[in-house]
């Protein structure tokens, strides 16, 4: 009944496998490794891929992985037990070979054990199912233990039972306590709930509406005077009366920024307070500080390690330390749920590992957590926008980037910064103003365009205007504007199109549909989710709902699930406001699995950096 | 006479201390010399065949392989043309998420690198392959001393795979482009201590287009390999391993 069972080492060599079908299993297992184990999500026990369900077990002592795959519809219950027994049997049988890394051994005679264990597990599961399927005898049921008198129902008990069955079936226990008093109030009053006041108003004659005095309306509202002398002209950004003189007054676009962003972006450095230490290892005060990189523990202690017996990581040692790490991460603004999942994953990876008596459990766990988080922040694919723009230049089409996110995170500001970076690298940009909702959005982009063109005038770039703005005013369909912008860019040989969209809450369904439409119609090269570093637990919700909305509203969802467009990268903004509480980076990356492409560190054009995983994780664990 | 010298307790103490220090130094030097520069690293993008070749060289068996999560280490006895040698091999996983960690772990002990390329999917993956190769070439620790690099075009048994001449010229063009992109950037340091050097300082002649023969610190060779059962073609690789 199993489609596949395989045992392979963490280093990639397959030791033994059993194939129930004729399909090659390599790809399926590779997908499992890429999407689950490498993404540090090994805590979830079952993973679904097309029609297959995969369950796996990691053996940390011998660095082995056991994987079982079966059809989704089967719902086998004995797999957990089966995996545990197989793991024990395999380890006992081939202990020597595995310890000496003799992977070329013939593990073929394991087939007998495998069949034996499989048979016994299946038999037990069937027996258990039999027991559950038989109907209960009367003596076993609850009714036989009650008296007749207790079963007579009056009105109040009947209603009470109704409430309990209705609320208990669907909701959790805490909410039952909150809800039932309200519900029982309604029921006991036996009031017929009248149609709400809104419905009643429908029948009122219209003449009753607001007999406002016409004189009041003619007067109008007087603008409130805050400061006596305001030059209204200086606040009017709609006319074309601005020249490059305003650059002198502008604090955001200074000439000293020119030339600073050429080439790839510099990685970010996080400052943190060096004096505090995470967990006070009192014993460690006299000994030298344990080094970060585990491999550096060579020398005397390393060689003695092999002579003296070691300890094993058990759940009891790991748990208290993990609790502290979890609290610490949450204090550093990592979403609570994500922190818990990461800690559980690290705990699972460490269980059963041997370590020498010279090492402290705390330092090993800290080291493992450090590595795990660096792995989460490391991109799973190559991130090099400049190289990709060169590629699309060769293909004679523009590179399209769409910026999406909730309100007020810094989409337009960071779009301007990225524009600056790209024109420093000599690319011609077209900004598409697809935020047709917020007042002043188009004028904001116009101002940025003027500043950027003043910083990089056409004379310095062979007569080409480096930044152009494509706008069609307010109120139009953003998807159509984007489409027109891209064709315009193609005709005018612009290298990159940056599409600015309106901010929207993740719960707002019609707006999410509109965003999905914009993305699906125009098929951009990169969809960037802009999130601010200040956000806490909300980050998980935002990113999940955005992703889900894009998947749900995709036209190829059922026909071709590989072609569904989701978020491709994250822009982390307002990084300068958070000091060392950099947990939002981890929350967002963990939820989507996508890399952080840009980090915004301020409001001037040069405040754009790339992510440095080591630095961020170091400050997180400090 | 010796007893008289050692009557003084302080002399005894000092000489014992000196002995201990001398022994520790010897011990430490011994350990250090053992771990310096003796491994050959097998690197390359994911799915280029590193674990397969590792198994082939070590166990002389063609085993199935999955994506590696940790590195493989072992001593292989290489035999070719009557010559024998024990080579210490390290197979670095190719997945982006883990390869930098293992590469920085093992690069101190590397005396040579074998960079494997999947020749059949080369055209699709050229950007990723070139990016990885560029990272290796600009690594400051490796550039401190001369390093031998073998670029092995693997999976030659597949019909559509490209030959080494094609791969060489395309890689040179890609790296030229990457050089142009990173050329104007200043030296930047990440806090992990890995500093990227300006690529121009690694070339003998800055005016020309990039060529592998133009590198100061790397001695680059090309070869074709295949480790399928019907068409095994490992003698170039084995010869190189025997020489380096």
Tab-separated table of C-alpha atoms in Angstrom, chain B:
chain	number	residue	atom	x	y	z
B	1	UNK	CA	74.999	17.202	40.198
B	2	UNK	CA	71.523	17.235	38.750
B	3	UNK	CA	70.042	16.723	42.194
B	4	UNK	CA	71.693	19.879	43.414
B	5	UNK	CA	70.140	21.913	40.628
B	6	UNK	CA	66.778	20.421	41.275
B	7	UNK	CA	66.946	20.974	44.998
B	8	UNK	CA	65.635	24.430	44.405
B	9	UNK	CA	61.898	23.916	44.167
B	10	UNK	CA	61.405	26.910	41.944
B	11	UNK	CA	63.825	25.548	39.335
B	12	UNK	CA	61.888	22.299	39.321
B	13	UNK	CA	58.623	24.133	38.914
B	14	UNK	CA	59.907	26.315	36.106
B	15	UNK	CA	61.396	23.404	34.164
B	16	UNK	CA	58.212	21.393	34.468
B	17	UNK	CA	56.250	24.363	33.217
B	18	UNK	CA	58.590	24.794	30.257
B	19	UNK	CA	58.280	21.107	29.409
B	20	UNK	CA	54.489	21.348	29.485
B	21	UNK	CA	54.523	24.390	27.230
B	22	UNK	CA	56.902	22.708	24.796
B	23	UNK	CA	54.745	19.582	24.617
B	24	UNK	CA	51.603	21.626	24.105
B	25	UNK	CA	53.258	23.569	21.304
B	26	UNK	CA	54.419	20.378	19.614
B	27	UNK	CA	50.996	18.843	19.967
B	28	UNK	CA	49.321	21.940	18.577
B	29	UNK	CA	51.700	22.212	15.643
B	30	UNK	CA	51.134	18.563	14.865
B	31	UNK	CA	47.353	19.016	14.855
B	32	UNK	CA	47.612	22.143	12.747
B	33	UNK	CA	49.829	20.636	10.116
B	34	UNK	CA	47.422	17.750	9.781
B	35	UNK	CA	44.445	19.924	8.931
B	36	UNK	CA	46.036	22.419	6.597
B	37	UNK	CA	45.381	22.311	2.903
B	38	UNK	CA	44.904	18.725	2.048
B	39	UNK	CA	41.377	18.366	0.730
B	40	UNK	CA	39.904	18.595	-2.712
B	41	UNK	CA	36.482	20.231	-2.625
B	42	UNK	CA	33.735	19.145	-4.990
B	43	UNK	CA	31.541	22.180	-5.568
B	44	UNK	CA	28.869	23.077	-8.069
B	45	UNK	CA	25.231	24.062	-8.444
B	46	UNK	CA	22.503	21.762	-7.165
B	47	UNK	CA	21.941	18.610	-9.244
B	48	UNK	CA	25.264	18.784	-11.010
B	49	UNK	CA	26.294	15.307	-9.869
B	50	UNK	CA	28.720	15.956	-7.036
B	51	UNK	CA	27.429	13.269	-4.671
B	52	UNK	CA	27.318	10.724	-7.481
B	53	UNK	CA	30.930	11.388	-8.428
B	54	UNK	CA	31.934	11.318	-4.777
B	55	UNK	CA	30.390	7.848	-4.400
B	56	UNK	CA	31.958	6.699	-7.622
B	57	UNK	CA	35.431	7.774	-6.556
B	58	UNK	CA	35.142	6.587	-2.979
B	59	UNK	CA	33.093	3.416	-3.124
B	60	UNK	CA	33.488	2.574	-6.835
B	61	UNK	CA	29.740	2.126	-6.861
B	62	UNK	CA	27.011	4.025	-8.622
B	63	UNK	CA	24.515	4.826	-5.868
B	64	UNK	CA	21.291	6.794	-6.097
B	65	UNK	CA	21.552	10.241	-4.661
B	66	UNK	CA	19.221	12.915	-3.329
B	67	UNK	CA	19.736	16.572	-2.522
B	68	UNK	CA	22.529	16.772	0.060
B	69	UNK	CA	21.825	18.645	3.243
B	70	UNK	CA	25.261	18.134	4.814
B	71	UNK	CA	28.649	17.595	3.281
B	72	UNK	CA	30.250	14.271	2.421
B	73	UNK	CA	33.818	13.672	3.516
B	74	UNK	CA	36.090	10.778	2.805
B	75	UNK	CA	39.412	9.471	1.563
B	76	UNK	CA	39.362	8.001	-1.897
B	77	UNK	CA	41.959	5.777	-3.431
B	78	UNK	CA	42.378	7.021	-6.990
B	79	UNK	CA	43.930	4.618	-9.466
B	80	UNK	CA	44.691	5.543	-13.030
B	81	UNK	CA	47.371	4.414	-15.487
B	82	UNK	CA	49.090	2.410	-12.818
B	83	UNK	CA	49.429	5.403	-10.469
B	84	UNK	CA	47.750	5.340	-7.080
B	85	UNK	CA	47.010	8.110	-4.612
B	86	UNK	CA	44.896	8.645	-1.524
B	87	UNK	CA	42.905	11.825	-1.958
B	88	UNK	CA	40.824	13.499	0.703
B	89	UNK	CA	37.528	14.604	-0.847
B	90	UNK	CA	34.816	16.874	0.469
B	91	UNK	CA	31.462	17.089	-1.322
B	92	UNK	CA	29.824	20.463	-0.623
B	93	UNK	CA	26.012	20.558	-1.010
B	94	UNK	CA	24.899	22.694	-3.918
B	95	UNK	CA	21.605	24.104	-2.623
B	96	UNK	CA	21.780	27.896	-2.206
B	97	UNK	CA	20.544	27.696	1.350
B	98	UNK	CA	23.378	25.606	2.720
B	99	UNK	CA	26.287	25.828	0.325
B	100	UNK	CA	27.820	29.026	1.670
B	101	UNK	CA	27.898	27.621	5.179
B	102	UNK	CA	29.731	24.432	4.185
B	103	UNK	CA	31.955	26.180	1.689
B	104	UNK	CA	33.243	28.635	4.270
B	105	UNK	CA	33.672	25.738	6.685
B	106	UNK	CA	35.925	23.762	4.374
B	107	UNK	CA	37.698	26.308	2.254
B	108	UNK	CA	40.562	26.689	4.711
B	109	UNK	CA	41.598	23.094	4.159
B	110	UNK	CA	41.219	23.179	0.396
B	111	UNK	CA	44.227	22.684	-1.791
B	112	UNK	CA	42.209	22.280	-4.971
B	113	UNK	CA	38.662	22.710	-6.256
B	114	UNK	CA	36.607	20.706	-8.695
B	115	UNK	CA	33.678	22.730	-9.999
B	116	UNK	CA	31.053	20.447	-11.547
B	117	UNK	CA	28.578	21.684	-14.125
B	118	UNK	CA	25.491	19.893	-15.387
B	119	UNK	CA	26.174	20.110	-19.126
B	120	UNK	CA	22.659	19.160	-20.161
B	121	UNK	CA	20.885	22.013	-18.360
B	122	UNK	CA	23.761	24.457	-18.708
B	123	UNK	CA	21.978	26.902	-20.960
B	124	UNK	CA	19.064	27.319	-18.559
B	125	UNK	CA	21.193	27.497	-15.448
B	126	UNK	CA	24.082	29.515	-16.777
B	127	UNK	CA	23.324	32.555	-14.630
B	128	UNK	CA	23.288	30.545	-11.388
B	129	UNK	CA	26.412	28.605	-12.341
B	130	UNK	CA	28.267	31.781	-13.275
B	131	UNK	CA	27.178	33.466	-10.058
B	132	UNK	CA	28.553	30.626	-7.947
B	133	UNK	CA	31.777	30.508	-9.909
B	134	UNK	CA	32.147	34.260	-9.554
B	135	UNK	CA	31.682	33.969	-5.783
B	136	UNK	CA	34.420	31.354	-5.646
B	137	UNK	CA	36.778	33.429	-7.757
B	138	UNK	CA	36.278	36.525	-5.616
B	139	UNK	CA	36.596	34.729	-2.294
B	140	UNK	CA	39.360	36.450	-0.373
B	141	UNK	CA	40.567	33.403	1.528
B	142	UNK	CA	41.087	31.363	-1.602
B	143	UNK	CA	42.803	34.219	-3.369
B	144	UNK	CA	45.570	34.359	-0.777
B	145	UNK	CA	47.517	31.614	-2.482
B	146	UNK	CA	47.560	29.869	-5.785
B	147	UNK	CA	44.714	27.386	-6.170
B	148	UNK	CA	44.084	24.751	-8.792
B	149	UNK	CA	40.585	24.750	-10.191
B	150	UNK	CA	39.158	22.063	-12.433
B	151	UNK	CA	35.892	22.891	-14.181
B	152	UNK	CA	34.332	19.531	-15.010
B	153	UNK	CA	31.458	19.469	-17.470
B	154	UNK	CA	29.462	16.590	-16.071
B	155	UNK	CA	26.649	14.455	-17.501
B	156	UNK	CA	28.271	14.140	-20.913
B	157	UNK	CA	26.396	10.888	-21.438
B	158	UNK	CA	23.164	12.802	-22.110
B	159	UNK	CA	22.800	13.594	-25.818
B	160	UNK	CA	21.950	17.249	-25.564
B	161	UNK	CA	24.783	18.158	-23.234
B	162	UNK	CA	27.187	20.856	-24.323
B	163	UNK	CA	30.890	20.350	-24.800
B	164	UNK	CA	33.596	21.984	-22.748
B	165	UNK	CA	34.504	24.571	-25.398
B	166	UNK	CA	30.954	25.897	-25.505
B	167	UNK	CA	30.706	25.982	-21.739
B	168	UNK	CA	34.070	27.706	-21.394
B	169	UNK	CA	33.288	30.515	-23.814
B	170	UNK	CA	29.816	31.118	-22.363
B	171	UNK	CA	31.131	31.180	-18.824
B	172	UNK	CA	33.741	33.708	-19.825
B	173	UNK	CA	31.083	35.971	-21.337
B	174	UNK	CA	28.865	35.669	-18.240
B	175	UNK	CA	31.688	36.432	-15.848
B	176	UNK	CA	32.652	39.410	-17.984
B	177	UNK	CA	29.124	40.708	-17.481
B	178	UNK	CA	29.229	40.071	-13.733
B	179	UNK	CA	32.550	41.851	-13.648
B	180	UNK	CA	30.974	44.863	-15.312
B	181	UNK	CA	28.132	44.899	-12.764
B	182	UNK	CA	30.291	44.598	-9.684
B	183	UNK	CA	33.095	46.653	-11.093
B	184	UNK	CA	31.951	50.018	-9.854
B	185	UNK	CA	31.074	48.834	-6.353
B	186	UNK	CA	33.492	49.576	-3.548
B	187	UNK	CA	34.822	46.900	-1.285
B	188	UNK	CA	32.221	45.992	1.291
B	189	UNK	CA	32.444	43.735	4.288
B	190	UNK	CA	29.732	41.625	5.740
B	191	UNK	CA	29.954	40.960	9.412
B	192	UNK	CA	30.604	37.306	8.757
B	193	UNK	CA	34.137	38.283	7.839
B	194	UNK	CA	33.776	37.328	4.212
B	195	UNK	CA	35.005	40.279	2.293
B	196	UNK	CA	34.587	40.419	-1.413
B	197	UNK	CA	37.582	41.636	-3.265
B	198	UNK	CA	37.438	43.941	-6.200
B	199	UNK	CA	37.500	41.621	-9.179
B	200	UNK	CA	39.962	43.800	-11.065
B	201	UNK	CA	42.679	43.034	-8.552
B	202	UNK	CA	42.370	39.345	-9.351
B	203	UNK	CA	43.228	39.691	-13.009
B	204	UNK	CA	46.656	39.847	-14.561
B	205	UNK	CA	45.555	42.104	-17.369
B	206	UNK	CA	42.694	44.499	-16.682
B	207	UNK	CA	42.162	45.744	-20.200
B	208	UNK	CA	41.110	42.530	-21.903
B	209	UNK	CA	37.847	40.680	-21.777
B	210	UNK	CA	37.680	38.087	-19.047
B	211	UNK	CA	39.403	34.789	-19.753
B	212	UNK	CA	40.146	31.972	-17.378
B	213	UNK	CA	43.826	32.153	-18.235
B	214	UNK	CA	43.849	35.756	-17.052
B	215	UNK	CA	43.334	34.920	-13.366
B	216	UNK	CA	46.208	35.589	-11.000
B	217	UNK	CA	45.392	33.145	-8.234
B	218	UNK	CA	43.646	30.322	-10.013
B	219	UNK	CA	45.027	27.713	-12.337
B	220	UNK	CA	41.981	26.704	-14.336
B	221	UNK	CA	41.581	23.493	-16.334
B	222	UNK	CA	38.584	22.093	-18.154
B	223	UNK	CA	37.484	18.523	-18.638
B	224	UNK	CA	34.469	16.431	-19.498
B	225	UNK	CA	33.115	13.773	-17.186
B	226	UNK	CA	30.296	11.349	-17.009
B	227	UNK	CA	29.478	8.796	-14.361
B	228	UNK	CA	26.703	6.791	-15.918
B	229	UNK	CA	27.089	3.055	-15.878
B	230	UNK	CA	27.279	2.544	-19.634
B	231	UNK	CA	29.564	5.396	-20.475
B	232	UNK	CA	31.880	6.154	-17.602
B	233	UNK	CA	34.325	8.875	-18.405
B	234	UNK	CA	36.293	9.768	-15.348
B	235	UNK	CA	39.901	9.453	-16.456
B	236	UNK	CA	40.429	13.183	-17.012
B	237	UNK	CA	39.142	13.875	-13.537
B	238	UNK	CA	41.210	11.101	-12.022
B	239	UNK	CA	44.365	12.280	-13.783
B	240	UNK	CA	43.848	15.772	-12.476
B	241	UNK	CA	43.304	14.431	-8.976
B	242	UNK	CA	46.481	12.433	-9.217
B	243	UNK	CA	48.514	15.417	-10.332
B	244	UNK	CA	47.137	17.909	-7.760
